[in-house]
């Protein structure tokens, strides 16, 4: 009986294997092309646009945005900025704008405070550090800001807070040019050699007065960034904006080039960052919607 059962199972296995081979061969011989089937929408959605009653927050509207900003990742001095921005959008996803701000206060970083409290002046570094107490007076500072930018809005949607508060939101990407008021330590030459500086040409009286001497200029640089915007009413919104402005300036007020003098050759490229929070007011206040 056991021998008969084994023979029966073997025959069944052989038949199943043969059937599987025939099915696979038929599949390989068949046409492998996949064709899509048209989906016909019926009912009330037939012929309807992908988005209905879309709120046009930007198209042919002026955005007025007062903001507060601060610079980040600074080496020696951080700026607190108050300013404003104007933007006009020809389309809901494309616009142009201008912005400006003034540094109402500056904050010394921990590095500046450490040098002020613990720095040591010798003949070898007298040009770089005439006195440790006066070091905050020689670092570079950014006094004012302005620029023009082109704005793109590639993403938009809705956000829900606690399933009760719903707001329209979008992502704003921008690129342009910036103009920055830079204040640096004035040009000065050490004598008689970089390694043994005793006097400075700036006033002919010694290195100490050169620490407070300042020079101002306007730096022109590219600007770019990204913003998250949320709109709560037809004419009011909130903007969180990051902006990058890379350019060269002498942040430390020191002889970075090691040539015994402080001048434009000592400027180092800095990736200047700022983060701002602004309130958006739109004109005209009445919003338009699509069909």
mmCIF file with all atom_site columns, N, CA and C in Angstrom, residues 83-121:
data_model
loop_
_atom_site.group_PDB
_atom_site.id
_atom_site.type_symbol
_atom_site.label_atom_id
_atom_site.label_alt_id
_atom_site.label_comp_id
_atom_site.label_asym_id
_atom_site.label_entity_id
_atom_site.label_seq_id
_atom_site.pdbx_PDB_ins_code
_atom_site.Cartn_x
_atom_site.Cartn_y
_atom_site.Cartn_z
_atom_site.occupancy
_atom_site.B_iso_or_equiv
_atom_site.pdbx_formal_charge
_atom_site.auth_seq_id
_atom_site.auth_comp_id
_atom_site.auth_asym_id
_atom_site.auth_atom_id
_atom_site.pdbx_PDB_model_num
ATOM 1   N N  . UNK A 1 83  ? 12.776 95.637 9.149   1.00 0.00 ? 83  UNK A N  1
ATOM 2   C CA . UNK A 1 83  ? 12.658 96.061 7.755   1.00 0.00 ? 83  UNK A CA 1
ATOM 3   C C  . UNK A 1 83  ? 11.301 95.747 7.178   1.00 0.00 ? 83  UNK A C  1
ATOM 4   N N  . UNK A 1 84  ? 11.236 95.822 5.854   1.00 0.00 ? 84  UNK A N  1
ATOM 5   C CA . UNK A 1 84  ? 9.985  95.570 5.151   1.00 0.00 ? 84  UNK A CA 1
ATOM 6   C C  . UNK A 1 84  ? 10.240 95.057 3.750   1.00 0.00 ? 84  UNK A C  1
ATOM 7   N N  . UNK A 1 85  ? 9.208  94.467 3.174   1.00 0.00 ? 85  UNK A N  1
ATOM 8   C CA . UNK A 1 85  ? 9.314  93.881 1.835   1.00 0.00 ? 85  UNK A CA 1
ATOM 9   C C  . UNK A 1 85  ? 8.034  94.153 1.056   1.00 0.00 ? 85  UNK A C  1
ATOM 10  N N  . UNK A 1 86  ? 8.202  94.466 -0.231  1.00 0.00 ? 86  UNK A N  1
ATOM 11  C CA . UNK A 1 86  ? 7.075  94.651 -1.144  1.00 0.00 ? 86  UNK A CA 1
ATOM 12  C C  . UNK A 1 86  ? 7.201  93.648 -2.272  1.00 0.00 ? 86  UNK A C  1
ATOM 13  N N  . UNK A 1 87  ? 6.096  92.958 -2.591  1.00 0.00 ? 87  UNK A N  1
ATOM 14  C CA . UNK A 1 87  ? 6.096  91.996 -3.688  1.00 0.00 ? 87  UNK A CA 1
ATOM 15  C C  . UNK A 1 87  ? 4.821  92.159 -4.509  1.00 0.00 ? 87  UNK A C  1
ATOM 16  N N  . UNK A 1 88  ? 4.987  92.068 -5.828  1.00 0.00 ? 88  UNK A N  1
ATOM 17  C CA . UNK A 1 88  ? 3.816  92.059 -6.712  1.00 0.00 ? 88  UNK A CA 1
ATOM 18  C C  . UNK A 1 88  ? 3.887  90.809 -7.571  1.00 0.00 ? 88  UNK A C  1
ATOM 19  N N  . UNK A 1 89  ? 2.780  90.072 -7.627  1.00 0.00 ? 89  UNK A N  1
ATOM 20  C CA . UNK A 1 89  ? 2.743  88.818 -8.375  1.00 0.00 ? 89  UNK A CA 1
ATOM 21  C C  . UNK A 1 89  ? 1.873  88.974 -9.625  1.00 0.00 ? 89  UNK A C  1
ATOM 22  N N  . UNK A 1 90  ? 2.482  88.749 -10.776 1.00 0.00 ? 90  UNK A N  1
ATOM 23  C CA . UNK A 1 90  ? 1.741  88.766 -12.033 1.00 0.00 ? 90  UNK A CA 1
ATOM 24  C C  . UNK A 1 90  ? 0.863  87.520 -12.151 1.00 0.00 ? 90  UNK A C  1
ATOM 25  N N  . UNK A 1 91  ? 1.395  86.405 -11.667 1.00 0.00 ? 91  UNK A N  1
ATOM 26  C CA . UNK A 1 91  ? 0.664  85.141 -11.619 1.00 0.00 ? 91  UNK A CA 1
ATOM 27  C C  . UNK A 1 91  ? 0.682  84.639 -10.180 1.00 0.00 ? 91  UNK A C  1
ATOM 28  N N  . UNK A 1 92  ? -0.126 83.628 -9.905  1.00 0.00 ? 92  UNK A N  1
ATOM 29  C CA . UNK A 1 92  ? -0.159 83.120 -8.539  1.00 0.00 ? 92  UNK A CA 1
ATOM 30  C C  . UNK A 1 92  ? 1.141  82.423 -8.154  1.00 0.00 ? 92  UNK A C  1
ATOM 31  N N  . UNK A 1 93  ? 1.978  82.095 -9.145  1.00 0.00 ? 93  UNK A N  1
ATOM 32  C CA . UNK A 1 93  ? 3.238  81.398 -8.856  1.00 0.00 ? 93  UNK A CA 1
ATOM 33  C C  . UNK A 1 93  ? 4.474  82.203 -9.246  1.00 0.00 ? 93  UNK A C  1
ATOM 34  N N  . UNK A 1 94  ? 4.307  83.428 -9.729  1.00 0.00 ? 94  UNK A N  1
ATOM 35  C CA . UNK A 1 94  ? 5.446  84.218 -10.202 1.00 0.00 ? 94  UNK A CA 1
ATOM 36  C C  . UNK A 1 94  ? 5.269  85.679 -9.809  1.00 0.00 ? 94  UNK A C  1
ATOM 37  N N  . UNK A 1 95  ? 6.335  86.266 -9.233  1.00 0.00 ? 95  UNK A N  1
ATOM 38  C CA . UNK A 1 95  ? 6.278  87.666 -8.848  1.00 0.00 ? 95  UNK A CA 1
ATOM 39  C C  . UNK A 1 95  ? 7.658  88.274 -8.717  1.00 0.00 ? 95  UNK A C  1
ATOM 40  N N  . UNK A 1 96  ? 7.682  89.571 -8.444  1.00 0.00 ? 96  UNK A N  1
ATOM 41  C CA . UNK A 1 96  ? 8.930  90.303 -8.254  1.00 0.00 ? 96  UNK A CA 1
ATOM 42  C C  . UNK A 1 96  ? 8.785  91.159 -7.005  1.00 0.00 ? 96  UNK A C  1
ATOM 43  N N  . UNK A 1 97  ? 9.905  91.385 -6.310  1.00 0.00 ? 97  UNK A N  1
ATOM 44  C CA . UNK A 1 97  ? 9.812  92.139 -5.072  1.00 0.00 ? 97  UNK A CA 1
ATOM 45  C C  . UNK A 1 97  ? 11.094 92.842 -4.699  1.00 0.00 ? 97  UNK A C  1
ATOM 46  N N  . UNK A 1 98  ? 10.973 93.764 -3.762  1.00 0.00 ? 98  UNK A N  1
ATOM 47  C CA . UNK A 1 98  ? 12.118 94.467 -3.204  1.00 0.00 ? 98  UNK A CA 1
ATOM 48  C C  . UNK A 1 98  ? 12.008 94.483 -1.689  1.00 0.00 ? 98  UNK A C  1
ATOM 49  N N  . UNK A 1 99  ? 13.151 94.539 -1.014  1.00 0.00 ? 99  UNK A N  1
ATOM 50  C CA . UNK A 1 99  ? 13.146 94.497 0.441   1.00 0.00 ? 99  UNK A CA 1
ATOM 51  C C  . UNK A 1 99  ? 14.278 95.359 0.985   1.00 0.00 ? 99  UNK A C  1
ATOM 52  N N  . UNK A 1 100 ? 14.165 95.720 2.236   1.00 0.00 ? 100 UNK A N  1
ATOM 53  C CA . UNK A 1 100 ? 15.209 96.507 2.879   1.00 0.00 ? 100 UNK A CA 1
ATOM 54  C C  . UNK A 1 100 ? 15.066 96.443 4.385   1.00 0.00 ? 100 UNK A C  1
ATOM 55  N N  . UNK A 1 101 ? 16.174 96.675 5.074   1.00 0.00 ? 101 UNK A N  1
ATOM 56  C CA . UNK A 1 101 ? 16.148 96.641 6.530   1.00 0.00 ? 101 UNK A CA 1
ATOM 57  C C  . UNK A 1 101 ? 17.335 97.369 7.120   1.00 0.00 ? 101 UNK A C  1
ATOM 58  N N  . UNK A 1 102 ? 17.230 97.680 8.393   1.00 0.00 ? 102 UNK A N  1
ATOM 59  C CA . UNK A 1 102 ? 18.286 98.391 9.111   1.00 0.00 ? 102 UNK A CA 1
ATOM 60  C C  . UNK A 1 102 ? 18.627 97.612 10.380  1.00 0.00 ? 102 UNK A C  1
ATOM 61  N N  . UNK A 1 103 ? 19.906 97.480 10.653  1.00 0.00 ? 103 UNK A N  1
ATOM 62  C CA . UNK A 1 103 ? 20.356 96.777 11.862  1.00 0.00 ? 103 UNK A CA 1
ATOM 63  C C  . UNK A 1 103 ? 20.175 97.698 13.064  1.00 0.00 ? 103 UNK A C  1
ATOM 64  N N  . UNK A 1 104 ? 19.138 97.439 13.836  1.00 0.00 ? 104 UNK A N  1
ATOM 65  C CA . UNK A 1 104 ? 18.833 98.303 14.977  1.00 0.00 ? 104 UNK A CA 1
ATOM 66  C C  . UNK A 1 104 ? 19.719 97.989 16.171  1.00 0.00 ? 104 UNK A C  1
ATOM 67  N N  . UNK A 1 105 ? 20.359 96.824 16.172  1.00 0.00 ? 105 UNK A N  1
ATOM 68  C CA . UNK A 1 105 ? 21.249 96.451 17.275  1.00 0.00 ? 105 UNK A CA 1
ATOM 69  C C  . UNK A 1 105 ? 22.198 95.366 16.793  1.00 0.00 ? 105 UNK A C  1
ATOM 70  N N  . UNK A 1 106 ? 23.347 95.275 17.456  1.00 0.00 ? 106 UNK A N  1
ATOM 71  C CA . UNK A 1 106 ? 24.307 94.206 17.182  1.00 0.00 ? 106 UNK A CA 1
ATOM 72  C C  . UNK A 1 106 ? 24.654 93.508 18.493  1.00 0.00 ? 106 UNK A C  1
ATOM 73  N N  . UNK A 1 107 ? 24.867 92.214 18.398  1.00 0.00 ? 107 UNK A N  1
ATOM 74  C CA . UNK A 1 107 ? 25.211 91.406 19.566  1.00 0.00 ? 107 UNK A CA 1
ATOM 75  C C  . UNK A 1 107 ? 26.555 90.742 19.325  1.00 0.00 ? 107 UNK A C  1
ATOM 76  N N  . UNK A 1 108 ? 27.496 90.953 20.240  1.00 0.00 ? 108 UNK A N  1
ATOM 77  C CA . UNK A 1 108 ? 28.792 90.287 20.127  1.00 0.00 ? 108 UNK A CA 1
ATOM 78  C C  . UNK A 1 108 ? 28.631 88.798 20.414  1.00 0.00 ? 108 UNK A C  1
ATOM 79  N N  . UNK A 1 109 ? 29.324 87.980 19.627  1.00 0.00 ? 109 UNK A N  1
ATOM 80  C CA . UNK A 1 109 ? 29.284 86.537 19.848  1.00 0.00 ? 109 UNK A CA 1
ATOM 81  C C  . UNK A 1 109 ? 30.191 86.162 21.022  1.00 0.00 ? 109 UNK A C  1
ATOM 82  N N  . UNK A 1 110 ? 30.117 84.912 21.433  1.00 0.00 ? 110 UNK A N  1
ATOM 83  C CA . UNK A 1 110 ? 30.958 84.440 22.537  1.00 0.00 ? 110 UNK A CA 1
ATOM 84  C C  . UNK A 1 110 ? 32.440 84.522 22.193  1.00 0.00 ? 110 UNK A C  1
ATOM 85  N N  . UNK A 1 111 ? 32.776 84.318 20.897  1.00 0.00 ? 111 UNK A N  1
ATOM 86  C CA . UNK A 1 111 ? 34.177 84.408 20.499  1.00 0.00 ? 111 UNK A CA 1
ATOM 87  C C  . UNK A 1 111 ? 34.714 85.816 20.717  1.00 0.00 ? 111 UNK A C  1
ATOM 88  N N  . UNK A 1 112 ? 33.940 86.822 20.347  1.00 0.00 ? 112 UNK A N  1
ATOM 89  C CA . UNK A 1 112 ? 34.356 88.210 20.569  1.00 0.00 ? 112 UNK A CA 1
ATOM 90  C C  . UNK A 1 112 ? 34.528 88.497 22.060  1.00 0.00 ? 112 UNK A C  1
ATOM 91  N N  . UNK A 1 113 ? 33.613 88.004 22.866  1.00 0.00 ? 113 UNK A N  1
ATOM 92  C CA . UNK A 1 113 ? 33.709 88.227 24.311  1.00 0.00 ? 113 UNK A CA 1
ATOM 93  C C  . UNK A 1 113 ? 34.926 87.528 24.908  1.00 0.00 ? 113 UNK A C  1
ATOM 94  N N  . UNK A 1 114 ? 35.241 86.341 24.396  1.00 0.00 ? 114 UNK A N  1
ATOM 95  C CA . UNK A 1 114 ? 36.413 85.615 24.891  1.00 0.00 ? 114 UNK A CA 1
ATOM 96  C C  . UNK A 1 114 ? 37.696 86.381 24.580  1.00 0.00 ? 114 UNK A C  1
ATOM 97  N N  . UNK A 1 115 ? 37.794 86.919 23.354  1.00 0.00 ? 115 UNK A N  1
ATOM 98  C CA . UNK A 1 115 ? 38.988 87.693 22.991  1.00 0.00 ? 115 UNK A CA 1
ATOM 99  C C  . UNK A 1 115 ? 39.071 88.964 23.829  1.00 0.00 ? 115 UNK A C  1
ATOM 100 N N  . UNK A 1 116 ? 37.940 89.620 24.046  1.00 0.00 ? 116 UNK A N  1
ATOM 101 C CA . UNK A 1 116 ? 37.916 90.841 24.861  1.00 0.00 ? 116 UNK A CA 1
ATOM 102 C C  . UNK A 1 116 ? 38.367 90.565 26.291  1.00 0.00 ? 116 UNK A C  1
ATOM 103 N N  . UNK A 1 117 ? 37.971 89.439 26.837  1.00 0.00 ? 117 UNK A N  1
ATOM 104 C CA . UNK A 1 117 ? 38.267 89.144 28.242  1.00 0.00 ? 117 UNK A CA 1
ATOM 105 C C  . UNK A 1 117 ? 39.614 88.462 28.454  1.00 0.00 ? 117 UNK A C  1
ATOM 106 N N  . UNK A 1 118 ? 40.081 87.681 27.454  1.00 0.00 ? 118 UNK A N  1
ATOM 107 C CA . UNK A 1 118 ? 41.262 86.850 27.680  1.00 0.00 ? 118 UNK A CA 1
ATOM 108 C C  . UNK A 1 118 ? 42.375 87.058 26.656  1.00 0.00 ? 118 UNK A C  1
ATOM 109 N N  . UNK A 1 119 ? 42.184 87.950 25.701  1.00 0.00 ? 119 UNK A N  1
ATOM 110 C CA . UNK A 1 119 ? 43.206 88.156 24.679  1.00 0.00 ? 119 UNK A CA 1
ATOM 111 C C  . UNK A 1 119 ? 44.502 88.721 25.249  1.00 0.00 ? 119 UNK A C  1
ATOM 112 N N  . UNK A 1 120 ? 45.619 88.420 24.580  1.00 0.00 ? 120 UNK A N  1
ATOM 113 C CA . UNK A 1 120 ? 46.943 88.897 25.003  1.00 0.00 ? 120 UNK A CA 1
ATOM 114 C C  . UNK A 1 120 ? 47.605 89.595 23.823  1.00 0.00 ? 120 UNK A C  1
ATOM 115 N N  . UNK A 1 121 ? 48.037 90.828 24.013  1.00 0.00 ? 121 UNK A N  1
ATOM 116 C CA . UNK A 1 121 ? 48.695 91.604 22.969  1.00 0.00 ? 121 UNK A CA 1
ATOM 117 C C  . UNK A 1 121 ? 50.206 91.516 23.127  1.00 0.00 ? 121 UNK A C  1
#
